[in-house]
mmCIF file of C-alpha atoms and ligand atoms in Angstrom:
data_model
loop_
_atom_site.group_PDB
_atom_site.id
_atom_site.type_symbol
_atom_site.label_atom_id
_atom_site.label_comp_id
_atom_site.label_asym_id
_atom_site.label_seq_id
_atom_site.Cartn_x
_atom_site.Cartn_y
_atom_site.Cartn_z
ATOM 1 C CA MET A 214 8.204 10.996 11.242
ATOM 2 C CA HIS A 215 5.390 12.118 13.788
ATOM 3 C CA TYR A 216 1.722 10.892 12.985
ATOM 4 C CA ILE A 217 -1.080 12.149 14.566
ATOM 5 C CA VAL A 218 -4.590 10.690 13.706
ATOM 6 C CA LEU A 219 -7.825 12.700 14.077
ATOM 7 C CA THR A 220 -10.718 10.524 14.407
ATOM 8 C CA ILE A 221 -13.933 9.753 17.137
ATOM 9 C CA PHE A 222 -12.678 6.537 17.730
ATOM 10 C CA PRO A 223 -8.970 6.944 18.438
ATOM 11 C CA GLN A 224 -9.464 3.612 20.246
ATOM 12 C CA MET A 225 -9.441 1.315 17.222
ATOM 13 C CA PHE A 226 -5.593 2.530 16.913
ATOM 14 C CA ASN A 227 -4.553 1.045 20.184
ATOM 15 C CA PRO A 228 -3.884 -2.206 18.823
ATOM 16 C CA PHE A 229 -1.866 -0.713 15.783
ATOM 17 C CA TRP A 230 0.526 1.253 17.616
ATOM 18 C CA THR A 231 1.674 -1.733 20.009
ATOM 19 C CA HIS A 232 2.099 -4.614 17.347
ATOM 20 C CA GLY A 233 5.135 -5.262 14.968
ATOM 21 C CA ILE A 234 7.322 -2.660 13.058
ATOM 22 C CA ILE A 235 4.991 0.209 13.932
ATOM 23 C CA ARG A 236 5.564 -0.514 17.851
ATOM 24 C CA ARG A 237 9.276 -1.026 17.599
ATOM 25 C CA ALA A 238 9.228 2.237 15.315
ATOM 26 C CA ILE A 239 7.976 4.003 17.999
ATOM 27 C CA GLU A 240 10.105 2.276 21.006
ATOM 28 C CA ASN A 241 13.197 3.378 18.777
ATOM 29 C CA LYS A 242 11.752 6.750 18.044
ATOM 30 C CA ILE A 243 11.854 6.442 14.531
ATOM 31 C CA ILE A 244 8.078 7.609 14.700
ATOM 32 C CA SER A 245 5.745 9.058 17.482
ATOM 33 C CA ALA A 246 2.252 8.169 16.951
ATOM 34 C CA SER A 247 -0.791 9.004 18.675
ATOM 35 C CA ALA A 248 -4.652 9.453 18.229
ATOM 36 C CA ALA A 249 -6.622 12.493 19.029
ATOM 37 C CA ASP A 250 -10.340 12.217 19.276
ATOM 38 C CA ILE A 251 -11.762 15.158 17.412
ATOM 39 C CA ARG A 252 -15.266 14.845 19.998
ATOM 40 C CA GLU A 253 -12.852 16.705 22.497
ATOM 41 C CA TYR A 254 -12.722 19.851 20.047
ATOM 42 C CA ALA A 255 -16.353 20.360 20.061
ATOM 43 C CA HIS A 256 -17.382 22.478 22.574
ATOM 44 C CA ASP A 257 -21.272 22.432 23.137
ATOM 45 C CA ARG A 258 -22.682 20.426 25.898
ATOM 46 C CA HIS A 259 -22.979 17.206 24.151
ATOM 47 C CA GLN A 260 -19.963 17.608 22.046
ATOM 48 C CA VAL A 261 -21.614 16.952 18.636
ATOM 49 C CA THR A 262 -18.943 16.455 15.824
ATOM 50 C CA ASP A 263 -22.034 15.654 12.907
ATOM 51 C CA ASP A 264 -25.181 17.384 11.898
ATOM 52 C CA ARG A 265 -27.682 17.442 8.907
ATOM 53 C CA PRO A 266 -26.708 17.860 5.249
ATOM 54 C CA TYR A 267 -27.449 21.684 4.011
ATOM 55 C CA GLY A 268 -30.161 20.590 1.418
ATOM 56 C CA GLY A 269 -31.917 17.436 3.036
ATOM 57 C CA GLY A 270 -31.127 13.800 2.183
ATOM 58 C CA SER A 271 -30.182 10.931 4.185
ATOM 59 C CA GLY A 272 -27.063 10.479 6.591
ATOM 60 C CA MET A 273 -24.880 12.972 8.629
ATOM 61 C CA VAL A 274 -22.127 15.690 7.875
ATOM 62 C CA MET A 275 -18.838 15.801 9.966
ATOM 63 C CA LYS A 276 -19.778 19.484 11.336
ATOM 64 C CA PRO A 277 -16.367 21.904 10.186
ATOM 65 C CA GLU A 278 -15.557 23.634 13.417
ATOM 66 C CA PRO A 279 -14.700 20.812 15.998
ATOM 67 C CA LEU A 280 -12.284 18.953 12.770
ATOM 68 C CA ALA A 281 -10.779 22.744 11.980
ATOM 69 C CA ALA A 282 -9.945 23.182 15.280
ATOM 70 C CA ALA A 283 -8.505 19.668 15.735
ATOM 71 C CA ILE A 284 -6.612 20.250 13.011
ATOM 72 C CA ARG A 285 -5.111 23.628 13.908
ATOM 73 C CA ALA A 286 -3.941 21.901 17.196
ATOM 74 C CA ALA A 287 -2.287 18.944 15.723
ATOM 75 C CA SER A 288 -0.634 21.166 13.268
ATOM 76 C CA GLN A 289 0.676 23.213 16.042
ATOM 77 C CA GLU A 290 2.101 20.226 17.935
ATOM 78 C CA ILE A 291 3.957 19.139 14.582
ATOM 79 C CA PRO A 292 4.964 22.275 12.749
ATOM 80 C CA GLY A 293 5.601 21.467 8.772
ATOM 81 C CA ALA A 294 3.537 18.537 8.849
ATOM 82 C CA LYS A 295 1.235 18.029 6.273
ATOM 83 C CA THR A 296 -2.282 16.826 6.175
ATOM 84 C CA VAL A 297 -4.114 14.030 4.700
ATOM 85 C CA LEU A 298 -8.059 13.315 4.365
ATOM 86 C CA LEU A 299 -8.785 9.706 3.999
ATOM 87 C CA THR A 300 -11.589 9.845 1.094
ATOM 88 C CA PRO A 301 -13.175 7.545 -1.777
ATOM 89 C CA GLN A 302 -12.581 10.807 -3.891
ATOM 90 C CA GLY A 303 -8.985 11.186 -2.997
ATOM 91 C CA LYS A 304 -5.599 10.178 -5.148
ATOM 92 C CA VAL A 305 -5.666 6.406 -4.854
ATOM 93 C CA PHE A 306 -2.949 5.695 -2.623
ATOM 94 C CA ASN A 307 0.569 3.131 -4.428
ATOM 95 C CA GLN A 308 3.731 3.046 -3.779
ATOM 96 C CA ASN A 309 5.163 5.830 -5.002
ATOM 97 C CA LEU A 310 3.122 7.867 -2.834
ATOM 98 C CA ALA A 311 4.170 6.220 0.120
ATOM 99 C CA ARG A 312 7.746 6.925 -0.437
ATOM 100 C CA GLU A 313 6.540 10.525 -1.032
ATOM 101 C CA LEU A 314 5.218 11.121 2.368
ATOM 102 C CA ALA A 315 7.811 9.176 4.019
ATOM 103 C CA THR A 316 10.138 11.727 3.175
ATOM 104 C CA LEU A 317 7.940 14.107 5.256
ATOM 105 C CA ASN A 318 8.502 15.020 8.697
ATOM 106 C CA GLY A 319 4.922 15.312 10.466
ATOM 107 C CA LEU A 320 1.693 13.468 9.009
ATOM 108 C CA ILE A 321 -2.163 14.735 10.283
ATOM 109 C CA LEU A 322 -4.469 12.231 9.437
ATOM 110 C CA VAL A 323 -8.413 13.226 9.367
ATOM 111 C CA CYS A 324 -10.625 9.990 9.250
ATOM 112 C CA GLY A 325 -14.388 11.104 8.545
ATOM 113 C CA ARG A 326 -17.069 8.681 9.366
ATOM 114 C CA TYR A 327 -20.851 9.041 8.261
ATOM 115 C CA GLU A 328 -21.227 10.767 4.515
ATOM 116 C CA GLY A 329 -18.205 12.733 4.901
ATOM 117 C CA VAL A 330 -16.827 15.963 5.811
ATOM 118 C CA ASP A 331 -17.940 19.350 5.681
ATOM 119 C CA GLU A 332 -16.675 20.294 2.354
ATOM 120 C CA ARG A 333 -14.884 23.905 3.447
ATOM 121 C CA ILE A 334 -12.453 21.718 5.290
ATOM 122 C CA CYS A 335 -11.177 20.165 2.367
ATOM 123 C CA HIS A 336 -10.234 23.123 0.939
ATOM 124 C CA ASP A 337 -8.309 25.511 3.512
ATOM 125 C CA LEU A 338 -7.069 22.753 5.612
ATOM 126 C CA ILE A 339 -6.032 19.812 3.732
ATOM 127 C CA ASP A 340 -2.855 18.779 1.714
ATOM 128 C CA TYR A 341 -3.714 15.551 0.165
ATOM 129 C CA GLU A 342 -6.807 13.899 -0.387
ATOM 130 C CA ILE A 343 -6.235 10.076 -0.318
ATOM 131 C CA SER A 344 -8.208 6.648 -1.521
ATOM 132 C CA ILE A 345 -6.976 3.599 -0.321
ATOM 133 C CA GLY A 346 -9.113 1.941 -3.070
ATOM 134 C CA ASP A 347 -11.996 2.007 -4.863
ATOM 135 C CA TYR A 348 -14.414 0.387 -2.426
ATOM 136 C CA VAL A 349 -16.640 2.086 0.346
ATOM 137 C CA LEU A 350 -15.000 1.643 4.024
ATOM 138 C CA THR A 351 -17.157 2.677 7.213
ATOM 139 C CA GLY A 352 -15.014 5.168 8.364
ATOM 140 C CA GLY A 353 -11.085 6.420 7.589
ATOM 141 C CA GLU A 354 -9.369 4.701 10.211
ATOM 142 C CA VAL A 355 -8.486 1.696 8.610
ATOM 143 C CA ALA A 356 -7.752 3.582 5.877
ATOM 144 C CA GLY A 357 -5.106 5.797 8.173
ATOM 145 C CA MET A 358 -3.720 2.446 9.728
ATOM 146 C CA ILE A 359 -2.753 1.185 5.796
ATOM 147 C CA ILE A 360 -1.293 4.820 4.725
ATOM 148 C CA ILE A 361 0.739 4.974 8.382
ATOM 149 C CA ASP A 362 1.792 1.088 7.907
ATOM 150 C CA ALA A 363 3.174 1.137 4.640
ATOM 151 C CA VAL A 364 4.799 4.788 4.760
ATOM 152 C CA THR A 365 6.185 3.652 8.355
ATOM 153 C CA ARG A 366 8.446 0.579 7.107
ATOM 154 C CA LEU A 367 9.773 3.063 4.232
ATOM 155 C CA ILE A 368 11.520 5.048 6.801
ATOM 156 C CA PRO A 369 15.510 4.916 7.271
ATOM 157 C CA GLY A 370 16.153 2.091 10.656
ATOM 158 C CA ALA A 371 11.921 1.453 10.564
ATOM 159 C CA LEU A 372 12.993 -2.431 9.404
ATOM 160 C CA GLY A 373 15.198 -4.382 10.832
ATOM 161 C CA GLY A 374 17.430 -4.893 8.023
ATOM 162 C CA GLU A 375 18.449 -1.712 6.412
ATOM 163 C CA ASP A 376 18.046 -2.605 2.871
ATOM 164 C CA ALA A 377 14.846 -4.638 3.159
ATOM 165 C CA ALA A 378 12.254 -2.107 1.863
ATOM 166 C CA GLU A 379 14.278 -1.629 -1.289
ATOM 167 C CA LYS A 380 14.095 -5.433 -2.400
ATOM 168 C CA ASP A 381 10.179 -5.524 -1.860
ATOM 169 C CA SER A 382 7.640 -5.862 -4.396
ATOM 170 C CA PHE A 383 7.072 -2.275 -6.307
ATOM 171 C CA SER A 384 10.962 -0.826 -5.701
ATOM 172 C CA ASN A 385 11.722 -2.264 -9.282
ATOM 173 C CA GLY A 386 8.371 -2.016 -10.456
ATOM 174 C CA MET A 387 7.631 -5.702 -10.285
ATOM 175 C CA LEU A 388 6.293 -8.526 -7.707
ATOM 176 C CA GLU A 389 8.882 -9.981 -5.483
ATOM 177 C CA HIS A 390 9.902 -13.338 -6.498
ATOM 178 C CA ALA A 391 8.638 -16.602 -4.936
ATOM 179 C CA HIS A 392 9.588 -17.803 -1.545
ATOM 180 C CA TYR A 393 10.800 -21.117 0.176
ATOM 181 C CA THR A 394 11.425 -22.133 3.325
ATOM 182 C CA ARG A 395 11.824 -25.561 5.125
ATOM 183 C CA PRO A 396 10.900 -28.528 4.493
ATOM 184 C CA ARG A 397 12.453 -29.449 1.181
ATOM 185 C CA ILE A 398 9.523 -31.342 0.177
ATOM 186 C CA PHE A 399 5.925 -30.380 1.224
ATOM 187 C CA GLU A 400 3.213 -32.353 0.574
ATOM 188 C CA GLY A 401 5.261 -33.609 -2.600
ATOM 189 C CA LYS A 402 6.363 -30.369 -3.902
ATOM 190 C CA LYS A 403 9.944 -29.687 -4.134
ATOM 191 C CA VAL A 404 11.734 -26.392 -3.695
ATOM 192 C CA PRO A 405 13.251 -25.762 -6.795
ATOM 193 C CA GLU A 406 16.921 -27.065 -7.101
ATOM 194 C CA VAL A 407 18.942 -23.690 -7.654
ATOM 195 C CA LEU A 408 17.943 -22.458 -4.492
ATOM 196 C CA LEU A 409 19.384 -25.132 -2.648
ATOM 197 C CA SER A 410 22.780 -24.771 -5.118
ATOM 198 C CA GLY A 411 24.526 -22.290 -3.319
ATOM 199 C CA HIS A 412 24.885 -20.408 -6.616
ATOM 200 C CA HIS A 413 24.942 -17.245 -5.752
ATOM 201 C CA LEU A 414 24.375 -15.810 -9.106
ATOM 202 C CA GLU A 415 22.423 -18.238 -10.235
ATOM 203 C CA ILE A 416 20.048 -17.675 -7.536
ATOM 204 C CA GLU A 417 19.809 -14.261 -8.399
ATOM 205 C CA SER A 418 19.133 -14.806 -12.010
ATOM 206 C CA TRP A 419 16.622 -17.629 -10.924
ATOM 207 C CA ARG A 420 14.910 -14.873 -8.696
ATOM 208 C CA LEU A 421 14.668 -11.955 -11.485
ATOM 209 C CA LYS A 422 13.132 -14.514 -13.924
ATOM 210 C CA SER A 423 10.692 -15.878 -10.980
ATOM 211 C CA ALA A 424 9.711 -11.940 -10.072
ATOM 212 C CA LEU A 425 9.522 -10.788 -14.299
ATOM 213 C CA MET A 426 7.179 -14.325 -14.404
ATOM 214 C CA ARG A 427 4.642 -13.659 -11.534
ATOM 215 C CA THR A 428 4.549 -9.988 -12.768
ATOM 216 C CA LEU A 429 3.605 -10.873 -16.053
ATOM 217 C CA LEU A 430 0.863 -13.766 -15.071
ATOM 218 C CA LYS A 431 -0.686 -11.861 -12.334
ATOM 219 C CA ARG A 432 -0.060 -8.041 -13.012
ATOM 220 C CA PRO A 433 0.839 -7.914 -16.377
ATOM 221 C CA ASP A 434 -0.440 -3.836 -16.028
ATOM 222 C CA LEU A 435 2.972 -3.815 -13.985
ATOM 223 C CA LEU A 436 5.182 -4.533 -16.986
ATOM 224 C CA LEU A 437 3.228 -2.232 -19.087
ATOM 225 C CA GLN A 438 4.090 0.697 -17.058
ATOM 226 C CA LYS A 439 7.761 -0.685 -16.084
ATOM 227 C CA ASP A 440 10.874 0.277 -18.094
ATOM 228 C CA LEU A 441 12.321 -3.110 -18.605
ATOM 229 C CA ASP A 442 15.938 -3.548 -18.471
ATOM 230 C CA ARG A 443 17.895 -4.881 -20.808
ATOM 231 C CA GLN A 444 17.864 -8.539 -19.069
ATOM 232 C CA GLU A 445 14.192 -8.354 -18.885
ATOM 233 C CA VAL A 446 13.782 -7.880 -22.470
ATOM 234 C CA LYS A 447 16.128 -10.854 -23.413
ATOM 235 C CA THR A 448 14.047 -12.934 -21.145
ATOM 236 C CA LEU A 449 10.568 -11.738 -22.361
ATOM 237 C CA ASN A 450 11.789 -12.142 -25.262
ATOM 238 C CA ARG A 451 13.166 -15.587 -25.199
ATOM 239 C CA TRP A 452 9.490 -16.588 -23.424
ATOM 240 C CA ARG A 453 8.080 -15.158 -26.742
ATOM 241 C CA TYR A 454 10.625 -17.236 -28.956
ATOM 242 C CA ASP A 455 9.264 -20.376 -26.836
ATOM 243 C CA ILE A 456 5.488 -19.635 -26.609
ATOM 244 C CA GLU A 457 5.745 -18.964 -30.274
ATOM 245 C CA GLU A 458 7.349 -22.116 -31.143
ATOM 246 C CA ILE A 459 4.589 -24.248 -28.986
ATOM 247 C CA LEU A 460 1.904 -22.227 -30.973
ATOM 248 C CA ASN A 461 3.606 -23.365 -34.301
ATOM 249 C CA SER A 462 3.839 -26.756 -33.817
ATOM 250 C CA HIS A 463 0.154 -26.944 -32.377
ATOM 251 C CA TYR A 464 -1.196 -25.219 -35.769
ATOM 252 C CA LYS A 465 0.832 -26.965 -37.811
ATOM 253 C CA LYS A 466 -0.271 -30.432 -36.571
ATOM 254 C CA ALA A 467 -3.954 -29.184 -36.630
ATOM 255 C CA GLY A 468 -3.151 -28.496 -40.553
ATOM 256 C CA GLU A 469 -1.909 -31.532 -41.104
ATOM 257 C CA ASN A 470 -5.674 -33.189 -39.275
ATOM 258 C CA GLY A 471 -7.157 -30.817 -41.565
ATOM 259 C CA GLU A 472 -8.580 -29.442 -38.498
ATOM 260 C CA LYS A 473 -10.676 -25.711 -38.455
ATOM 261 C CA LYS A 474 -8.414 -24.780 -35.034
HETATM 262 N N1 LIG B 670 -10.182 5.206 1.283
HETATM 263 N N2 LIG B 670 -14.134 5.992 3.282
HETATM 264 C C1 LIG B 670 -14.191 8.062 4.832
HETATM 265 C C2 LIG B 670 -16.207 9.113 4.966
HETATM 266 C C3 LIG B 670 -15.966 10.729 4.154
HETATM 267 C C4 LIG B 670 -16.252 10.758 2.894
HETATM 268 C C5 LIG B 670 -16.083 11.548 2.036
HETATM 269 C C6 LIG B 670 -14.324 12.247 4.204
HETATM 270 C C7 LIG B 670 -14.920 12.261 2.865
HETATM 271 C C8 LIG B 670 -12.166 5.404 1.840
HETATM 272 C C9 LIG B 670 -11.604 4.697 1.084
HETATM 273 C C10 LIG B 670 -13.539 5.151 2.195
HETATM 274 C C11 LIG B 670 -15.741 5.610 3.574
HETATM 275 C C12 LIG B 670 -13.713 6.732 4.399
HETATM 276 C C13 LIG B 670 -16.313 6.901 3.507
HETATM 277 N N3 LIG B 670 -14.714 11.184 4.280
HETATM 278 N N4 LIG B 670 -11.126 6.377 2.682
HETATM 279 N N5 LIG B 670 -15.478 8.118 4.654
HETATM 280 N N6 LIG B 670 -11.798 4.286 0.183
HETATM 281 O O1 LIG B 670 -14.028 4.809 1.999
HETATM 282 O O2 LIG B 670 -10.110 6.138 2.238
#
């Protein structure tokens, strides 16, 4: 994967390229990455990249000519690359979109500032409009980093253990199971006994239930979307039975005591 970021603040990306998995992916030539300064494509004397909006109003708009020149120059460098505009108006980013982008040979990420970019850029030069979520940032740079971060770790060879990305949250439509490490007792709280037992099948079964329970309690919306397998349906039904038993017993007691609740 080849990334080129277009921004008026290319230095923001220096610490991003030089740490952790992203750094290692660059060193191992799994990805290449650079941030180009849109200002260098503004050919007036003061290299202006923004202008006042037609129709009036507050704020500034990114001028189309420097942006178009920057996008075309980046496209020349990475044949076949797709272009992404980071914008609150875009499709909301998720793991499925990350998987789709991870199959591409190149991504050109356009990071806007101010009130946005001239609309005519979007129509002709942008393949994907993506939002990282329903909130407003000061610019597209941090959003661009998030896309690159999530996409890069899905590229084969980017993570140490080759299958690590497949075990993650969302790979099966659920949150991950709980994790524990030493010590066995921390501030009075014990590690679940089964994890110390060495019984690999029981550990696997505990982890599946842990993932299901955490998803049920923290993100029930994910379970509504998910295709449940037979084991998951069985486990959920058992929990339903257990919950009904508890509630039935509660109502029975309440009835005996002549209470209204
Ligand atoms: N997910 N912002 C972009 C300027 C802008 C506005 C419109 C292009 C079109 C954001 C987000 C986000 C703030 C980045 C406005 N550029 N980007 N910026 N949420 O809020 O991606």
